[in-house]
Short mmCIF file of N, CA and C in Angstrom, two decimals:
data_model
loop_
_atom_site.label_atom_id
_atom_site.label_comp_id
_atom_site.label_asym_id
_atom_site.label_seq_id
_atom_site.Cartn_x
_atom_site.Cartn_y
_atom_site.Cartn_z
N UNK C 4 -18.55 16.09 56.19
CA UNK C 4 -17.50 15.35 55.56
C UNK C 4 -16.17 15.97 55.96
N UNK C 5 -15.31 15.17 56.50
CA UNK C 5 -14.02 15.68 56.96
C UNK C 5 -12.97 15.33 55.93
N UNK C 6 -12.25 16.35 55.43
CA UNK C 6 -11.18 16.15 54.46
C UNK C 6 -9.87 16.23 55.20
N UNK C 7 -9.11 15.22 55.05
CA UNK C 7 -7.84 15.20 55.75
C UNK C 7 -6.77 14.63 54.83
N UNK C 8 -5.55 14.92 55.12
CA UNK C 8 -4.43 14.37 54.37
C UNK C 8 -4.20 12.98 54.90
N UNK C 9 -4.49 11.97 54.07
CA UNK C 9 -4.29 10.59 54.48
C UNK C 9 -2.84 10.20 54.29
N UNK C 10 -2.55 8.93 54.50
CA UNK C 10 -1.17 8.45 54.42
C UNK C 10 -0.83 8.08 52.97
N UNK C 11 -0.97 9.02 52.05
CA UNK C 11 -0.61 8.82 50.65
C UNK C 11 0.74 9.48 50.45
N UNK C 12 1.78 8.67 50.48
CA UNK C 12 3.14 9.17 50.52
C UNK C 12 3.51 10.01 49.29
N UNK C 13 3.15 9.57 48.11
CA UNK C 13 3.63 10.25 46.91
C UNK C 13 2.62 11.21 46.31
N UNK C 14 1.40 11.21 46.79
CA UNK C 14 0.35 12.01 46.16
C UNK C 14 -0.01 13.21 47.03
N UNK C 15 -0.21 14.34 46.34
CA UNK C 15 -0.59 15.58 47.01
C UNK C 15 -1.75 16.21 46.26
N UNK C 16 -2.45 17.09 46.93
CA UNK C 16 -3.54 17.83 46.28
C UNK C 16 -2.94 18.66 45.15
N UNK C 17 -3.58 18.59 43.99
CA UNK C 17 -3.09 19.33 42.82
C UNK C 17 -2.30 18.47 41.85
N UNK C 18 -1.90 17.25 42.27
CA UNK C 18 -1.16 16.36 41.37
C UNK C 18 -2.05 15.87 40.25
N UNK C 19 -1.47 15.77 39.06
CA UNK C 19 -2.22 15.22 37.93
C UNK C 19 -2.11 13.71 37.98
N UNK C 20 -3.27 13.04 37.74
CA UNK C 20 -3.31 11.58 37.82
C UNK C 20 -4.13 11.01 36.66
N UNK C 21 -3.91 9.72 36.41
CA UNK C 21 -4.71 8.95 35.46
C UNK C 21 -5.29 7.76 36.19
N UNK C 22 -6.44 7.32 35.73
CA UNK C 22 -7.09 6.18 36.35
C UNK C 22 -6.69 4.91 35.58
N UNK C 23 -6.31 3.90 36.33
CA UNK C 23 -5.96 2.62 35.73
C UNK C 23 -7.23 1.95 35.25
N UNK C 24 -7.19 1.34 34.07
CA UNK C 24 -8.32 0.62 33.47
C UNK C 24 -9.52 1.52 33.18
N UNK C 25 -9.28 2.81 32.99
CA UNK C 25 -10.36 3.72 32.62
C UNK C 25 -9.73 4.89 31.88
N UNK C 26 -10.53 5.61 31.13
CA UNK C 26 -10.02 6.72 30.35
C UNK C 26 -10.31 8.04 31.06
N UNK C 27 -9.94 8.13 32.34
CA UNK C 27 -10.19 9.33 33.13
C UNK C 27 -8.85 9.90 33.56
N UNK C 28 -8.68 11.21 33.32
CA UNK C 28 -7.49 11.94 33.77
C UNK C 28 -7.98 13.17 34.50
N UNK C 29 -7.18 13.60 35.46
CA UNK C 29 -7.57 14.80 36.19
C UNK C 29 -6.55 15.15 37.25
N UNK C 30 -7.00 15.93 38.25
CA UNK C 30 -6.09 16.31 39.33
C UNK C 30 -6.74 16.00 40.67
N UNK C 31 -5.91 15.74 41.65
CA UNK C 31 -6.39 15.43 43.00
C UNK C 31 -6.88 16.73 43.63
N UNK C 32 -8.13 16.67 44.14
CA UNK C 32 -8.69 17.86 44.80
C UNK C 32 -8.79 17.67 46.31
N UNK C 33 -8.89 16.41 46.76
CA UNK C 33 -9.02 16.19 48.21
C UNK C 33 -8.78 14.72 48.53
N UNK C 34 -8.59 14.46 49.86
CA UNK C 34 -8.47 13.10 50.38
C UNK C 34 -9.62 12.90 51.35
N UNK C 35 -10.31 11.75 51.26
CA UNK C 35 -11.44 11.45 52.14
C UNK C 35 -11.23 10.06 52.71
N UNK C 36 -10.56 9.96 53.83
CA UNK C 36 -10.25 8.66 54.42
C UNK C 36 -9.27 7.91 53.50
N UNK C 37 -9.70 6.75 53.05
CA UNK C 37 -8.86 5.98 52.15
C UNK C 37 -9.18 6.27 50.68
N UNK C 38 -10.06 7.22 50.44
CA UNK C 38 -10.45 7.57 49.07
C UNK C 38 -9.75 8.86 48.66
N UNK C 39 -9.48 8.94 47.35
CA UNK C 39 -8.88 10.13 46.78
C UNK C 39 -9.91 10.74 45.84
N UNK C 40 -10.17 12.04 46.01
CA UNK C 40 -11.14 12.73 45.16
C UNK C 40 -10.37 13.33 43.99
N UNK C 41 -10.81 12.95 42.77
CA UNK C 41 -10.16 13.42 41.54
C UNK C 41 -11.18 14.19 40.72
N UNK C 42 -10.78 15.38 40.29
CA UNK C 42 -11.62 16.17 39.39
C UNK C 42 -11.09 15.95 37.98
N UNK C 43 -11.96 15.41 37.08
CA UNK C 43 -11.50 15.13 35.71
C UNK C 43 -11.44 16.41 34.89
N UNK C 44 -10.99 16.28 33.63
CA UNK C 44 -10.80 17.46 32.79
C UNK C 44 -12.12 18.15 32.42
N UNK C 45 -13.26 17.51 32.72
CA UNK C 45 -14.56 18.10 32.43
C UNK C 45 -15.19 18.74 33.67
N UNK C 46 -14.50 18.66 34.82
CA UNK C 46 -15.00 19.27 36.04
C UNK C 46 -15.80 18.34 36.94
N UNK C 47 -15.92 17.07 36.60
CA UNK C 47 -16.66 16.11 37.43
C UNK C 47 -15.73 15.51 38.47
N UNK C 48 -16.27 15.25 39.68
CA UNK C 48 -15.48 14.66 40.75
C UNK C 48 -15.72 13.16 40.82
N UNK C 49 -14.65 12.41 41.07
CA UNK C 49 -14.71 10.95 41.18
C UNK C 49 -13.93 10.54 42.41
N UNK C 50 -14.33 9.42 43.02
CA UNK C 50 -13.61 8.87 44.17
C UNK C 50 -12.89 7.60 43.74
N UNK C 51 -11.62 7.50 44.09
CA UNK C 51 -10.82 6.32 43.78
C UNK C 51 -9.95 5.95 44.96
N UNK C 52 -9.53 4.68 45.00
CA UNK C 52 -8.54 4.27 45.99
C UNK C 52 -7.16 4.53 45.40
N UNK C 53 -6.15 4.45 46.26
CA UNK C 53 -4.78 4.71 45.83
C UNK C 53 -4.34 3.70 44.75
N UNK C 54 -4.87 2.49 44.80
CA UNK C 54 -4.48 1.45 43.84
C UNK C 54 -5.10 1.65 42.46
N UNK C 55 -6.11 2.54 42.35
CA UNK C 55 -6.80 2.73 41.08
C UNK C 55 -6.23 3.87 40.24
N UNK C 56 -5.30 4.66 40.80
CA UNK C 56 -4.77 5.80 40.05
C UNK C 56 -3.25 5.80 40.06
N UNK C 57 -2.69 6.50 39.08
CA UNK C 57 -1.24 6.67 39.00
C UNK C 57 -0.95 8.14 38.71
N UNK C 58 0.21 8.57 39.18
CA UNK C 58 0.63 9.95 38.95
C UNK C 58 1.00 10.17 37.49
N UNK C 59 0.65 11.34 36.98
CA UNK C 59 1.09 11.75 35.65
C UNK C 59 2.22 12.74 35.83
N UNK C 60 3.37 12.22 36.15
CA UNK C 60 4.51 13.07 36.42
C UNK C 60 5.66 12.64 35.51
N UNK C 61 5.93 13.39 34.46
CA UNK C 61 6.99 12.99 33.55
C UNK C 61 8.38 13.05 34.19
N UNK C 62 8.52 13.76 35.28
CA UNK C 62 9.81 13.88 35.95
C UNK C 62 10.30 12.54 36.50
N UNK C 63 9.39 11.66 36.88
CA UNK C 63 9.81 10.39 37.48
C UNK C 63 10.44 9.45 36.46
N UNK C 64 10.29 9.78 35.17
CA UNK C 64 10.84 8.91 34.13
C UNK C 64 12.16 9.42 33.57
N UNK C 65 12.66 10.53 34.08
CA UNK C 65 13.89 11.12 33.54
C UNK C 65 15.11 10.23 33.73
N UNK C 66 15.19 9.50 34.81
CA UNK C 66 16.38 8.69 35.08
C UNK C 66 16.37 7.36 34.31
N UNK C 67 15.26 7.05 33.62
CA UNK C 67 15.21 5.83 32.81
C UNK C 67 15.77 6.11 31.43
N UNK C 68 16.56 5.17 30.93
CA UNK C 68 17.07 5.29 29.57
C UNK C 68 16.09 4.60 28.63
N UNK C 69 15.84 5.24 27.51
CA UNK C 69 14.97 4.61 26.52
C UNK C 69 15.84 4.04 25.41
N UNK C 70 15.44 2.89 24.94
CA UNK C 70 16.17 2.22 23.87
C UNK C 70 15.26 2.19 22.65
N UNK C 71 15.75 2.75 21.56
CA UNK C 71 14.98 2.77 20.32
C UNK C 71 15.27 1.47 19.57
N UNK C 72 14.25 0.64 19.41
CA UNK C 72 14.42 -0.63 18.70
C UNK C 72 14.06 -0.44 17.23
N UNK C 73 14.78 -1.14 16.38
CA UNK C 73 14.45 -1.10 14.96
C UNK C 73 13.20 -1.92 14.72
N UNK C 74 12.36 -1.42 13.86
CA UNK C 74 11.17 -2.17 13.51
C UNK C 74 11.55 -3.25 12.52
N UNK C 75 11.10 -4.45 12.80
CA UNK C 75 11.37 -5.54 11.89
C UNK C 75 10.14 -5.78 11.04
N UNK C 76 10.37 -6.18 9.82
CA UNK C 76 9.24 -6.44 8.95
C UNK C 76 8.58 -7.76 9.36
N UNK C 77 7.31 -7.83 9.10
CA UNK C 77 6.55 -9.02 9.45
C UNK C 77 7.01 -10.17 8.56
N UNK C 78 7.30 -11.32 9.16
CA UNK C 78 7.77 -12.43 8.33
C UNK C 78 6.70 -12.90 7.36
N UNK C 79 7.13 -13.19 6.15
CA UNK C 79 6.21 -13.67 5.14
C UNK C 79 6.31 -15.18 5.05
N UNK C 80 5.20 -15.79 4.75
CA UNK C 80 5.20 -17.22 4.55
C UNK C 80 6.03 -17.54 3.33
N UNK C 81 7.02 -18.38 3.48
CA UNK C 81 7.89 -18.71 2.36
C UNK C 81 7.14 -19.46 1.28
N UNK C 82 6.15 -20.20 1.68
CA UNK C 82 5.45 -21.05 0.74
C UNK C 82 4.53 -20.27 -0.19
N UNK C 83 3.89 -19.22 0.32
CA UNK C 83 2.84 -18.56 -0.44
C UNK C 83 3.25 -17.24 -1.07
N UNK C 84 4.34 -16.65 -0.63
CA UNK C 84 4.66 -15.32 -1.13
C UNK C 84 5.92 -15.30 -1.99
N UNK C 85 6.41 -16.44 -2.38
CA UNK C 85 7.54 -16.47 -3.27
C UNK C 85 7.08 -16.10 -4.67
N UNK C 86 8.02 -15.60 -5.45
CA UNK C 86 7.71 -15.40 -6.86
C UNK C 86 7.54 -16.78 -7.48
N UNK C 87 6.67 -16.88 -8.47
CA UNK C 87 6.45 -18.20 -9.06
C UNK C 87 7.69 -18.70 -9.81
N UNK C 88 7.81 -20.00 -9.88
CA UNK C 88 8.84 -20.61 -10.70
C UNK C 88 8.48 -20.29 -12.14
N UNK C 89 9.46 -19.92 -12.96
CA UNK C 89 9.20 -19.54 -14.35
C UNK C 89 9.78 -20.60 -15.27
N UNK C 90 8.92 -21.09 -16.17
CA UNK C 90 9.34 -22.05 -17.19
C UNK C 90 9.13 -21.40 -18.55
N UNK C 91 10.24 -21.13 -19.25
CA UNK C 91 10.17 -20.55 -20.58
C UNK C 91 10.29 -21.69 -21.58
N UNK C 92 9.22 -21.95 -22.32
CA UNK C 92 9.19 -23.06 -23.27
C UNK C 92 9.70 -22.70 -24.65
N UNK C 93 10.26 -21.53 -24.82
CA UNK C 93 10.89 -21.22 -26.11
C UNK C 93 12.03 -22.21 -26.31
N UNK C 94 12.00 -22.90 -27.41
CA UNK C 94 12.90 -24.03 -27.63
C UNK C 94 14.37 -23.64 -27.60
N UNK C 95 14.68 -22.44 -28.03
CA UNK C 95 16.07 -21.99 -28.06
C UNK C 95 16.68 -21.93 -26.66
N UNK C 96 15.84 -21.80 -25.63
CA UNK C 96 16.34 -21.63 -24.26
C UNK C 96 16.83 -22.93 -23.63
N UNK C 97 16.34 -24.07 -24.10
CA UNK C 97 16.80 -25.30 -23.45
C UNK C 97 17.36 -26.34 -24.43
N UNK C 98 17.49 -26.03 -25.69
CA UNK C 98 18.11 -26.94 -26.66
C UNK C 98 19.04 -26.11 -27.55
N UNK C 99 20.33 -26.52 -27.62
CA UNK C 99 21.33 -25.72 -28.33
C UNK C 99 21.22 -25.86 -29.85
N UNK C 100 21.05 -27.04 -30.36
CA UNK C 100 20.99 -27.26 -31.81
C UNK C 100 19.53 -27.32 -32.26
N UNK C 101 18.83 -26.21 -32.09
CA UNK C 101 17.39 -26.20 -32.35
C UNK C 101 17.07 -26.26 -33.84
N UNK C 102 18.00 -25.86 -34.71
CA UNK C 102 17.72 -25.86 -36.14
C UNK C 102 17.64 -27.28 -36.71
N UNK C 103 18.34 -28.23 -36.10
CA UNK C 103 18.42 -29.59 -36.63
C UNK C 103 17.22 -30.46 -36.24
N UNK C 104 16.38 -29.97 -35.33
CA UNK C 104 15.26 -30.78 -34.84
C UNK C 104 13.98 -30.31 -35.51
N UNK C 105 13.19 -31.24 -36.00
CA UNK C 105 11.96 -30.87 -36.70
C UNK C 105 10.88 -30.40 -35.71
N UNK C 106 9.84 -29.77 -36.22
CA UNK C 106 8.81 -29.13 -35.41
C UNK C 106 8.08 -30.12 -34.50
N UNK C 107 7.78 -31.33 -35.01
CA UNK C 107 7.07 -32.31 -34.19
C UNK C 107 7.90 -32.74 -32.99
N UNK C 108 9.19 -32.98 -33.22
CA UNK C 108 10.06 -33.40 -32.12
C UNK C 108 10.27 -32.26 -31.13
N UNK C 109 10.34 -31.03 -31.62
CA UNK C 109 10.44 -29.87 -30.72
C UNK C 109 9.24 -29.82 -29.77
N UNK C 110 8.06 -29.96 -30.33
CA UNK C 110 6.85 -29.93 -29.53
C UNK C 110 6.84 -31.05 -28.49
N UNK C 111 7.32 -32.24 -28.90
CA UNK C 111 7.40 -33.37 -27.97
C UNK C 111 8.36 -33.06 -26.82
N UNK C 112 9.52 -32.49 -27.13
CA UNK C 112 10.51 -32.15 -26.09
C UNK C 112 9.98 -31.04 -25.17
N UNK C 113 9.24 -30.08 -25.73
CA UNK C 113 8.66 -29.02 -24.91
C UNK C 113 7.59 -29.59 -23.97
N UNK C 114 6.81 -30.53 -24.46
CA UNK C 114 5.79 -31.17 -23.62
C UNK C 114 6.45 -31.96 -22.50
N UNK C 115 7.52 -32.67 -22.81
CA UNK C 115 8.27 -33.44 -21.81
C UNK C 115 8.82 -32.51 -20.73
N UNK C 116 9.38 -31.36 -21.15
CA UNK C 116 9.92 -30.38 -20.20
C UNK C 116 8.81 -29.84 -19.30
N UNK C 117 7.63 -29.57 -19.88
CA UNK C 117 6.49 -29.08 -19.11
C UNK C 117 6.06 -30.10 -18.07
N UNK C 118 5.94 -31.36 -18.45
CA UNK C 118 5.52 -32.41 -17.51
C UNK C 118 6.53 -32.59 -16.38
N UNK C 119 7.82 -32.55 -16.70
CA UNK C 119 8.86 -32.66 -15.67
C UNK C 119 8.80 -31.49 -14.69
N UNK C 120 8.53 -30.30 -15.21
CA UNK C 120 8.45 -29.12 -14.35
C UNK C 120 7.23 -29.20 -13.44
N UNK C 121 6.11 -29.67 -13.95
CA UNK C 121 4.91 -29.84 -13.12
C UNK C 121 5.17 -30.84 -12.00
N UNK C 122 5.85 -31.93 -12.32
CA UNK C 122 6.21 -32.92 -11.29
C UNK C 122 7.15 -32.31 -10.25
N UNK C 123 8.12 -31.51 -10.70
CA UNK C 123 9.06 -30.85 -9.79
C UNK C 123 8.30 -29.94 -8.82
N UNK C 124 7.35 -29.17 -9.34
CA UNK C 124 6.58 -28.25 -8.50
C UNK C 124 5.78 -29.02 -7.44
N UNK C 125 5.22 -30.13 -7.83
CA UNK C 125 4.45 -30.93 -6.86
C UNK C 125 5.36 -31.55 -5.81
N UNK C 126 6.50 -32.07 -6.23
CA UNK C 126 7.44 -32.69 -5.28
C UNK C 126 7.95 -31.69 -4.25
N UNK C 127 8.14 -30.44 -4.66
CA UNK C 127 8.70 -29.42 -3.77
C UNK C 127 7.65 -28.50 -3.19
N UNK C 128 6.37 -28.87 -3.32
CA UNK C 128 5.24 -28.13 -2.74
C UNK C 128 5.23 -26.66 -3.15
N UNK C 129 5.58 -26.39 -4.39
CA UNK C 129 5.49 -25.02 -4.89
C UNK C 129 4.02 -24.73 -5.18
N UNK C 130 3.64 -23.50 -4.99
CA UNK C 130 2.23 -23.13 -5.14
C UNK C 130 1.92 -22.50 -6.49
N UNK C 131 2.94 -21.90 -7.15
CA UNK C 131 2.67 -21.21 -8.41
C UNK C 131 3.77 -21.51 -9.43
N UNK C 132 3.36 -21.57 -10.68
CA UNK C 132 4.27 -21.77 -11.80
C UNK C 132 3.84 -20.84 -12.91
N UNK C 133 4.78 -20.13 -13.49
CA UNK C 133 4.50 -19.28 -14.64
C UNK C 133 5.12 -19.93 -15.86
N UNK C 134 4.28 -20.23 -16.85
CA UNK C 134 4.74 -20.89 -18.07
C UNK C 134 4.71 -19.86 -19.20
N UNK C 135 5.86 -19.64 -19.82
CA UNK C 135 5.94 -18.72 -20.95
C UNK C 135 5.96 -19.57 -22.22
N UNK C 136 4.92 -19.44 -23.03
CA UNK C 136 4.85 -20.20 -24.27
C UNK C 136 4.95 -19.30 -25.49
N UNK C 137 4.84 -18.02 -25.31
CA UNK C 137 4.93 -17.09 -26.42
C UNK C 137 3.61 -16.98 -27.18
N UNK C 138 3.58 -16.12 -28.18
CA UNK C 138 2.35 -15.89 -28.93
C UNK C 138 2.35 -16.75 -30.19
N UNK C 139 3.26 -16.59 -31.07
CA UNK C 139 3.43 -17.44 -32.25
C UNK C 139 2.15 -17.81 -32.97
N UNK C 140 2.14 -19.04 -33.52
CA UNK C 140 0.96 -19.49 -34.27
C UNK C 140 -0.02 -20.25 -33.39
N UNK C 141 0.24 -20.44 -32.13
CA UNK C 141 -0.71 -21.02 -31.19
C UNK C 141 -0.59 -22.51 -30.96
N UNK C 142 0.34 -23.19 -31.64
CA UNK C 142 0.49 -24.63 -31.48
C UNK C 142 1.03 -24.95 -30.08
N UNK C 143 2.08 -24.26 -29.66
CA UNK C 143 2.66 -24.49 -28.33
C UNK C 143 1.66 -24.09 -27.24
N UNK C 144 0.96 -22.99 -27.44
CA UNK C 144 -0.04 -22.55 -26.47
C UNK C 144 -1.13 -23.61 -26.32
N UNK C 145 -1.59 -24.17 -27.42
CA UNK C 145 -2.63 -25.20 -27.37
C UNK C 145 -2.12 -26.44 -26.65
N UNK C 146 -0.87 -26.83 -26.90
CA UNK C 146 -0.28 -27.99 -26.23
C UNK C 146 -0.21 -27.75 -24.72
N UNK C 147 0.20 -26.55 -24.31
CA UNK C 147 0.29 -26.22 -22.88
C UNK C 147 -1.09 -26.32 -22.24
N UNK C 148 -2.10 -25.76 -22.87
CA UNK C 148 -3.45 -25.82 -22.33
C UNK C 148 -3.98 -27.25 -22.27
N UNK C 149 -3.68 -28.06 -23.29
CA UNK C 149 -4.11 -29.46 -23.28
C UNK C 149 -3.47 -30.24 -22.13
N UNK C 150 -2.18 -30.01 -21.91
CA UNK C 150 -1.48 -30.70 -20.82
C UNK C 150 -2.05 -30.26 -19.47
N UNK C 151 -2.25 -28.97 -19.30
CA UNK C 151 -2.76 -28.47 -18.01
C UNK C 151 -4.18 -28.96 -17.74
N UNK C 152 -5.00 -29.06 -18.77
CA UNK C 152 -6.36 -29.56 -18.59
C UNK C 152 -6.37 -31.04 -18.20
N UNK C 153 -5.35 -31.78 -18.58
CA UNK C 153 -5.29 -33.20 -18.24
C UNK C 153 -4.76 -33.44 -16.83
N UNK C 154 -4.26 -32.40 -16.17
CA UNK C 154 -3.68 -32.54 -14.83
C UNK C 154 -4.76 -32.35 -13.76
N UNK C 155 -4.51 -32.91 -12.58
CA UNK C 155 -5.42 -32.74 -11.45
C UNK C 155 -4.78 -31.84 -10.40
N UNK C 156 -5.61 -31.29 -9.52
CA UNK C 156 -5.18 -30.46 -8.39
C UNK C 156 -4.39 -29.22 -8.80
N UNK C 157 -4.82 -28.60 -9.88
CA UNK C 157 -4.23 -27.33 -10.25
C UNK C 157 -5.25 -26.49 -10.99
N UNK C 158 -5.02 -25.19 -10.96
CA UNK C 158 -5.83 -24.23 -11.72
C UNK C 158 -4.85 -23.43 -12.56
N UNK C 159 -5.31 -22.98 -13.73
CA UNK C 159 -4.44 -22.15 -14.54
C UNK C 159 -5.24 -21.05 -15.20
N UNK C 160 -4.56 -19.93 -15.38
CA UNK C 160 -5.20 -18.75 -15.97
C UNK C 160 -4.18 -18.05 -16.85
N UNK C 161 -4.64 -17.46 -17.93
CA UNK C 161 -3.76 -16.63 -18.74
C UNK C 161 -3.43 -15.38 -17.95
N UNK C 162 -2.22 -14.92 -18.13
CA UNK C 162 -1.78 -13.77 -17.35
C UNK C 162 -2.49 -12.49 -17.79
N UNK C 163 -2.81 -12.37 -19.04
CA UNK C 163 -3.48 -11.18 -19.56
C UNK C 163 -4.95 -11.47 -19.78
N UNK C 164 -5.73 -10.43 -19.93
CA UNK C 164 -7.17 -10.57 -20.16
C UNK C 164 -7.43 -11.15 -21.53
N UNK C 165 -6.70 -10.67 -22.54
CA UNK C 165 -6.88 -11.17 -23.89
C UNK C 165 -6.05 -12.44 -24.04
N UNK C 166 -6.71 -13.60 -24.03
CA UNK C 166 -6.03 -14.89 -23.98
C UNK C 166 -5.04 -15.08 -25.12
N UNK C 167 -5.40 -14.68 -26.32
CA UNK C 167 -4.53 -14.93 -27.46
C UNK C 167 -3.31 -14.02 -27.50
N UNK C 168 -3.27 -12.99 -26.65
CA UNK C 168 -2.14 -12.07 -26.65
C UNK C 168 -1.26 -12.20 -25.41
N UNK C 169 -1.54 -13.14 -24.53
CA UNK C 169 -0.81 -13.17 -23.27
C UNK C 169 0.58 -13.76 -23.41
N UNK C 170 0.70 -14.93 -24.01
CA UNK C 170 1.99 -15.58 -24.12
C UNK C 170 2.44 -16.22 -22.83
N UNK C 171 1.63 -16.12 -21.77
CA UNK C 171 2.00 -16.64 -20.44
C UNK C 171 0.77 -17.24 -19.76
N UNK C 172 1.01 -18.34 -19.05
CA UNK C 172 -0.04 -18.98 -18.25
C UNK C 172 0.46 -19.09 -16.82
N UNK C 173 -0.40 -18.72 -15.86
CA UNK C 173 -0.06 -18.90 -14.44
C UNK C 173 -0.77 -20.13 -13.93
N UNK C 174 -0.03 -21.02 -13.28
CA UNK C 174 -0.57 -22.26 -12.75
C UNK C 174 -0.53 -22.18 -11.23
N UNK C 175 -1.66 -22.52 -10.59
CA UNK C 175 -1.75 -22.53 -9.12
C UNK C 175 -2.00 -23.97 -8.69
N UNK C 176 -1.12 -24.50 -7.86
CA UNK C 176 -1.25 -25.85 -7.36
C UNK C 176 -2.07 -25.85 -6.08
N UNK C 177 -2.97 -26.80 -5.94
CA UNK C 177 -3.80 -26.90 -4.72
C UNK C 177 -3.16 -27.81 -3.72
#
């Protein structure tokens, strides 16, 4: 076997190299015709062509400027990761003269507000709605559950494990 220096302009015996498309690194030990003999870090010899290896020379990269780019956060789906729309059914929040209206009419107005909000969510393709009905004596909570059970294409769950202590219902639109 005749070892000779072939016409490899940039590579010399002793240069550190890496193999393209393989996890082999080592140093050039000899040239054999158009083949380059590389000894890997474990002492095994391999034959490669000039096109299969690259020099591991950090000096050749000194004249290149590196630009540090800021990492951008992954975009979130606007539809699914928004905070839910919140509807607080406490009567004081949407009616100013609440003392003058009797309990039955209050409940009717709260039900009307709930139905309008459900329609709004469907029209605007919102996926979640949080309804705050409070704890109280349970009349408003029962009305909210009755209305939600009569609706189609939605699921609802109490926010807390103990249903009677939650005061909040989460609605998911399909």
